[in-house]
PDB file of C-alpha atoms in Angstrom:
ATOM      1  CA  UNK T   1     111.746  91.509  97.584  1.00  0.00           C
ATOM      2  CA  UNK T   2     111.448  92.996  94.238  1.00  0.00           C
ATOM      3  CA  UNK T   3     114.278  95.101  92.541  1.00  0.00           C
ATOM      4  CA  UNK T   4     111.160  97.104  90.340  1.00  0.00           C
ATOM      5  CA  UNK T   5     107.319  97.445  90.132  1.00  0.00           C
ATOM      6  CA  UNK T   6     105.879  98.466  87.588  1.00  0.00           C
ATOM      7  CA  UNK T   7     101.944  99.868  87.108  1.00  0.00           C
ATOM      8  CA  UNK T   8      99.975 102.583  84.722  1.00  0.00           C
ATOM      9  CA  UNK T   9      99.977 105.977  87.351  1.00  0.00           C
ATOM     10  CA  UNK T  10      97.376 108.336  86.022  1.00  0.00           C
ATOM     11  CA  UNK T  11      95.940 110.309  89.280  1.00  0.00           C
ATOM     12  CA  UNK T  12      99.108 109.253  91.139  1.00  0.00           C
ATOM     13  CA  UNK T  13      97.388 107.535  93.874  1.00  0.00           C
ATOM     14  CA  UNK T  14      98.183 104.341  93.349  1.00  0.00           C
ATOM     15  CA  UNK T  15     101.736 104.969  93.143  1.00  0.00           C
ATOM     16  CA  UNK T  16     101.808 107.274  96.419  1.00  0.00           C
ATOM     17  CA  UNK T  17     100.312 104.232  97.790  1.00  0.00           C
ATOM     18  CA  UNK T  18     102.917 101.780  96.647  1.00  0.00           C
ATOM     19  CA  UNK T  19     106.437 103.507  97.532  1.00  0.00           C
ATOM     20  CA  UNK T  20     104.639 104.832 101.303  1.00  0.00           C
ATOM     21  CA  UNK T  21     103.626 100.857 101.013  1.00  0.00           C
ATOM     22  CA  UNK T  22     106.836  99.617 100.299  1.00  0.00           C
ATOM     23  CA  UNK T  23     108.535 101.794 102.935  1.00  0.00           C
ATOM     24  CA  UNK T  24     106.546 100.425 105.807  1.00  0.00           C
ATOM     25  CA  UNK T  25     107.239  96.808 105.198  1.00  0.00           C
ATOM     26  CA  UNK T  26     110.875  97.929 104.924  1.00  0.00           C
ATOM     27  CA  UNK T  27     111.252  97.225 101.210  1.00  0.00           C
ATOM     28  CA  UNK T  28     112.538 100.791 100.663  1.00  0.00           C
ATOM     29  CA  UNK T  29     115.330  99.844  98.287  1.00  0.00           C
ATOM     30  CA  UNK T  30     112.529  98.367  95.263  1.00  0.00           C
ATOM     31  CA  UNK T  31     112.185 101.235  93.064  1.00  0.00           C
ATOM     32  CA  UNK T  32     108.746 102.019  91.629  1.00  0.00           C
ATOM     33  CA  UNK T  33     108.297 102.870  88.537  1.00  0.00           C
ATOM     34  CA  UNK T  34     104.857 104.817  87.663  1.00  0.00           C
ATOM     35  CA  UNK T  35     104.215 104.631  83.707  1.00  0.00           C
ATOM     36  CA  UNK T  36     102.450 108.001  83.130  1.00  0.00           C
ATOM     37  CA  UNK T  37      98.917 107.455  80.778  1.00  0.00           C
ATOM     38  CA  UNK T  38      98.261 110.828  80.587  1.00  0.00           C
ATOM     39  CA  UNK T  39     100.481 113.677  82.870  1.00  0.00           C
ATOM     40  CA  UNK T  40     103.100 115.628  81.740  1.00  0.00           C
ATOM     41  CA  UNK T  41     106.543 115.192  83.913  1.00  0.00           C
ATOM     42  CA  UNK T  42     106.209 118.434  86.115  1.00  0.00           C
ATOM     43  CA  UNK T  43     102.346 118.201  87.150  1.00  0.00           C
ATOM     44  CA  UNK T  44     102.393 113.899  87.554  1.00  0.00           C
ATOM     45  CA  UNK T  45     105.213 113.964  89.505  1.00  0.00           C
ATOM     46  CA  UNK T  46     104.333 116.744  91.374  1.00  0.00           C
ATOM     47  CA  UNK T  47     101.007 114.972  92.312  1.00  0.00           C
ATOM     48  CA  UNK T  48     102.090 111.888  93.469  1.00  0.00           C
ATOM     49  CA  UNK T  49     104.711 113.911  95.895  1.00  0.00           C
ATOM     50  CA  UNK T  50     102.045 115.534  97.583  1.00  0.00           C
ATOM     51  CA  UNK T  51      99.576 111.925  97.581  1.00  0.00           C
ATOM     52  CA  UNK T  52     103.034 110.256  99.039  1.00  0.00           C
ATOM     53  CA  UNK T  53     103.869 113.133 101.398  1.00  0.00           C
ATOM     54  CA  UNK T  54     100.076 113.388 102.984  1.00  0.00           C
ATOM     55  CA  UNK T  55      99.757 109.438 103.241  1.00  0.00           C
ATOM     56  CA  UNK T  56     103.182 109.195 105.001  1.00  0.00           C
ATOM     57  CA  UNK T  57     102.343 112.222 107.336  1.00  0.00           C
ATOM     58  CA  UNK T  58      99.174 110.231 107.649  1.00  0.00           C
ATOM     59  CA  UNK T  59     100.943 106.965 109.083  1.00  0.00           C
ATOM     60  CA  UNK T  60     103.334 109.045 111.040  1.00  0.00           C
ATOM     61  CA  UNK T  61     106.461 108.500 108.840  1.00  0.00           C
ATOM     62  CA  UNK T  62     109.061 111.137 108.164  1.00  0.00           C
ATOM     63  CA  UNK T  63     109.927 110.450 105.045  1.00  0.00           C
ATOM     64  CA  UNK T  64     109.720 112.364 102.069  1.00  0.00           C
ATOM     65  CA  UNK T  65     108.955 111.160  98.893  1.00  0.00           C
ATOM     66  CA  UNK T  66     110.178 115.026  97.233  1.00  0.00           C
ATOM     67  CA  UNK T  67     113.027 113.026  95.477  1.00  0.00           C
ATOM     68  CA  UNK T  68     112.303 109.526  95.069  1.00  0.00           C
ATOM     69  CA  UNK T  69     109.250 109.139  92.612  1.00  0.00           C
ATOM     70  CA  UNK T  70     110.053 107.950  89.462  1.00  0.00           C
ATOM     71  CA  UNK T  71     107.518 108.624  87.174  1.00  0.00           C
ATOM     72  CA  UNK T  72     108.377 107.989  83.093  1.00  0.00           C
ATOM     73  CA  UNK T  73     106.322 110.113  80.688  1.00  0.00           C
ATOM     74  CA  UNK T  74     108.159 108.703  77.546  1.00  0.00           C
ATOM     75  CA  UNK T  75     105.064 106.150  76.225  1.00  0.00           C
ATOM     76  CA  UNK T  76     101.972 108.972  76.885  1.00  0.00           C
ATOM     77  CA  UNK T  77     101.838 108.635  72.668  1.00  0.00           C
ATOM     78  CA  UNK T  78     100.354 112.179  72.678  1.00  0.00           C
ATOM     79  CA  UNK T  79      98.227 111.623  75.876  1.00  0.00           C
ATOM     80  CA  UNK T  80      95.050 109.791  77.077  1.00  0.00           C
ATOM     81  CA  UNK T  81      93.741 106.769  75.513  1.00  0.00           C
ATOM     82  CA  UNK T  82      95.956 107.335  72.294  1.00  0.00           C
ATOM     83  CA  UNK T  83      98.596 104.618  71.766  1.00  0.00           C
ATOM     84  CA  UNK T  84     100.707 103.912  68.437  1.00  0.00           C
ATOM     85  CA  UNK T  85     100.255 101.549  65.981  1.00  0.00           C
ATOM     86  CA  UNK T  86     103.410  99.150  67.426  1.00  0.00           C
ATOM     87  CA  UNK T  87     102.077  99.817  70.798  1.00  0.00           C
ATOM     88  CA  UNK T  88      98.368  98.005  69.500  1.00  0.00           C
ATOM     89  CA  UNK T  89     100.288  95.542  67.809  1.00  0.00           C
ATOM     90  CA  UNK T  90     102.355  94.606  70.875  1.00  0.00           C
ATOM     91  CA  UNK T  91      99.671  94.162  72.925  1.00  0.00           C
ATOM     92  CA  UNK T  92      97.183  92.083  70.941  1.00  0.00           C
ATOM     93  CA  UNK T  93     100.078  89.766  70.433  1.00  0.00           C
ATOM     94  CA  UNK T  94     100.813  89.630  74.688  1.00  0.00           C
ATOM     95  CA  UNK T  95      97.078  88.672  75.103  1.00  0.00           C
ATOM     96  CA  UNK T  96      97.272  86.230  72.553  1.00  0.00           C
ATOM     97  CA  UNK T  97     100.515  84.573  73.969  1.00  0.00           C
ATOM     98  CA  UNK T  98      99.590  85.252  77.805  1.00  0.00           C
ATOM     99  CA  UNK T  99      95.729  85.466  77.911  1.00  0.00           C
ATOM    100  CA  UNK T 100      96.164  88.253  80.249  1.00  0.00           C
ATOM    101  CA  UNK T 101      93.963  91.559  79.126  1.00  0.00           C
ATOM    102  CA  UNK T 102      95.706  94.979  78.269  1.00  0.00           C
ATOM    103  CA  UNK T 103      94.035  98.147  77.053  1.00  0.00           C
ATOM    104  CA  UNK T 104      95.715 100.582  75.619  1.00  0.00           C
ATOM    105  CA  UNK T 105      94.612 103.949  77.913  1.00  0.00           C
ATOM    106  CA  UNK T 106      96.282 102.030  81.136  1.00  0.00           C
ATOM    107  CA  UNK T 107      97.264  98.965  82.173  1.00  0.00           C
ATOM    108  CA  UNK T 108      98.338  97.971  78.687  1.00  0.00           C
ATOM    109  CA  UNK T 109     100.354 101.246  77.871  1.00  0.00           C
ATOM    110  CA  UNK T 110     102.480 100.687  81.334  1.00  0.00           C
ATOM    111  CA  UNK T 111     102.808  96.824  80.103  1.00  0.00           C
ATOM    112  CA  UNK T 112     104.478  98.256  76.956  1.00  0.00           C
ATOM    113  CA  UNK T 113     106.273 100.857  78.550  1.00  0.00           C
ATOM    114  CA  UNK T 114     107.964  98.589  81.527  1.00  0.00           C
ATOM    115  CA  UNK T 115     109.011  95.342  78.544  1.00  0.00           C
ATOM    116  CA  UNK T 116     110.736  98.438  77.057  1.00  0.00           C
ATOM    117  CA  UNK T 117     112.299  99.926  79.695  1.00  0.00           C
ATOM    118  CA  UNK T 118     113.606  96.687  80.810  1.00  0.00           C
ATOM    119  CA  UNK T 119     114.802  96.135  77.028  1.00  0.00           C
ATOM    120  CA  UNK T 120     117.009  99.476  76.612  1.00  0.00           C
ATOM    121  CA  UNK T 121     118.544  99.635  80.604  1.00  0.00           C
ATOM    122  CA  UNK T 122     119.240  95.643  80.422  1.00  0.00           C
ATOM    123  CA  UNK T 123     117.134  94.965  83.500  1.00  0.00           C
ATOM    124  CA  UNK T 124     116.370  91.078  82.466  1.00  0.00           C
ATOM    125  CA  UNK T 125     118.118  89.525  85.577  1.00  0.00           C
ATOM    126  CA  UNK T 126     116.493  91.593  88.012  1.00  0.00           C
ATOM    127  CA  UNK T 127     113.149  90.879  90.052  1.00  0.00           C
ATOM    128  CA  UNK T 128     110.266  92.557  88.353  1.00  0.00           C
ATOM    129  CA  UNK T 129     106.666  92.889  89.646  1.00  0.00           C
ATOM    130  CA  UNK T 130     103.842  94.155  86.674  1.00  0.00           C
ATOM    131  CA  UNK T 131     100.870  95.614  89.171  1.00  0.00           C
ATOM    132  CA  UNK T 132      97.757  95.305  86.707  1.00  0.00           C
ATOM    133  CA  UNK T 133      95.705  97.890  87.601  1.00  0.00           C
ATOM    134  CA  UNK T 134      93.072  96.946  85.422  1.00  0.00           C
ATOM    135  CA  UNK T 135      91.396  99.034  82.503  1.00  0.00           C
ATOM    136  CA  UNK T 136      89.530  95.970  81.311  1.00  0.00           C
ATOM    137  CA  UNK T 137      86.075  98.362  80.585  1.00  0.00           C
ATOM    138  CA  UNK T 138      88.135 100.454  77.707  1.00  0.00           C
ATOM    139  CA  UNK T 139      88.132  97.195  76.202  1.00  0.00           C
ATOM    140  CA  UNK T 140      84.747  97.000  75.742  1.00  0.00           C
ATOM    141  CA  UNK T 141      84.621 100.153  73.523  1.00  0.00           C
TER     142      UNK T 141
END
């Protein structure tokens, strides 16, 4: 079982999905981490509550997820598809090194954001998942 996951969350959907997810195969103590791309705290948050709460009601759980999303707006770089020059620079050198694809708008922005969360809250030893959620086609620009 992983101690984190890690993944872009723009409409919150794919989060909600995740921590209802991870509940129902009784993984409930792996925290998910959402990297915002383009929502500010308040309404992302908010958002993926309701997503969590409705899917859960859906499956018949109890839970609720009011308290327990963690959602990090600190690497939006002013908001959707805009990323900073490091940011750029950090990510062409990943695909280089790993041959795995990163944008910037998504997938690529939560890459960033998760290698520097780990970095400043010393999370090297733990078990870390990186759910690529794509955003190959912004590539293509």
């Amino acid at each position: 079982m992983p101690d984190y996951i890690f993944h872009a969350s723009g409409t919150g959907s794919t989060q909600a999905g995740i921590v209802v997810g991870l509940d129902r195969v009784g993984w409930s103590e792996t925290k998910c981490i959402g990297i915002s791309v383009a929502r500010q705290y308040e309404r992302g948050k908010q958002v993926i509550v309701e997503f969590a709460n409705m899917l859960a009601e859906h499956f018949g759980m109890t839970e609720s997820y009011d308290n327990r999303i963690l959602f990090n707006t600190d690497y939006l770089c002013g908001g959707y598809e805009l990323f900073t020059p490091e940011m750029g620079i950090y990510l062409r050198k990943a695909m280089v090194e790993t041959g795995l694809m990163f944008d910037t708008t998504y997938s690529g922005k939560a890459f960033y954001g998760m290698m520097d969360v780990i970095k400043k809250n010393g999370l090297q030893d733990k078990k870390i998942v990186f759910w690529h959620t794509g955003g190959i086609m912004n590539l293509m620009k």
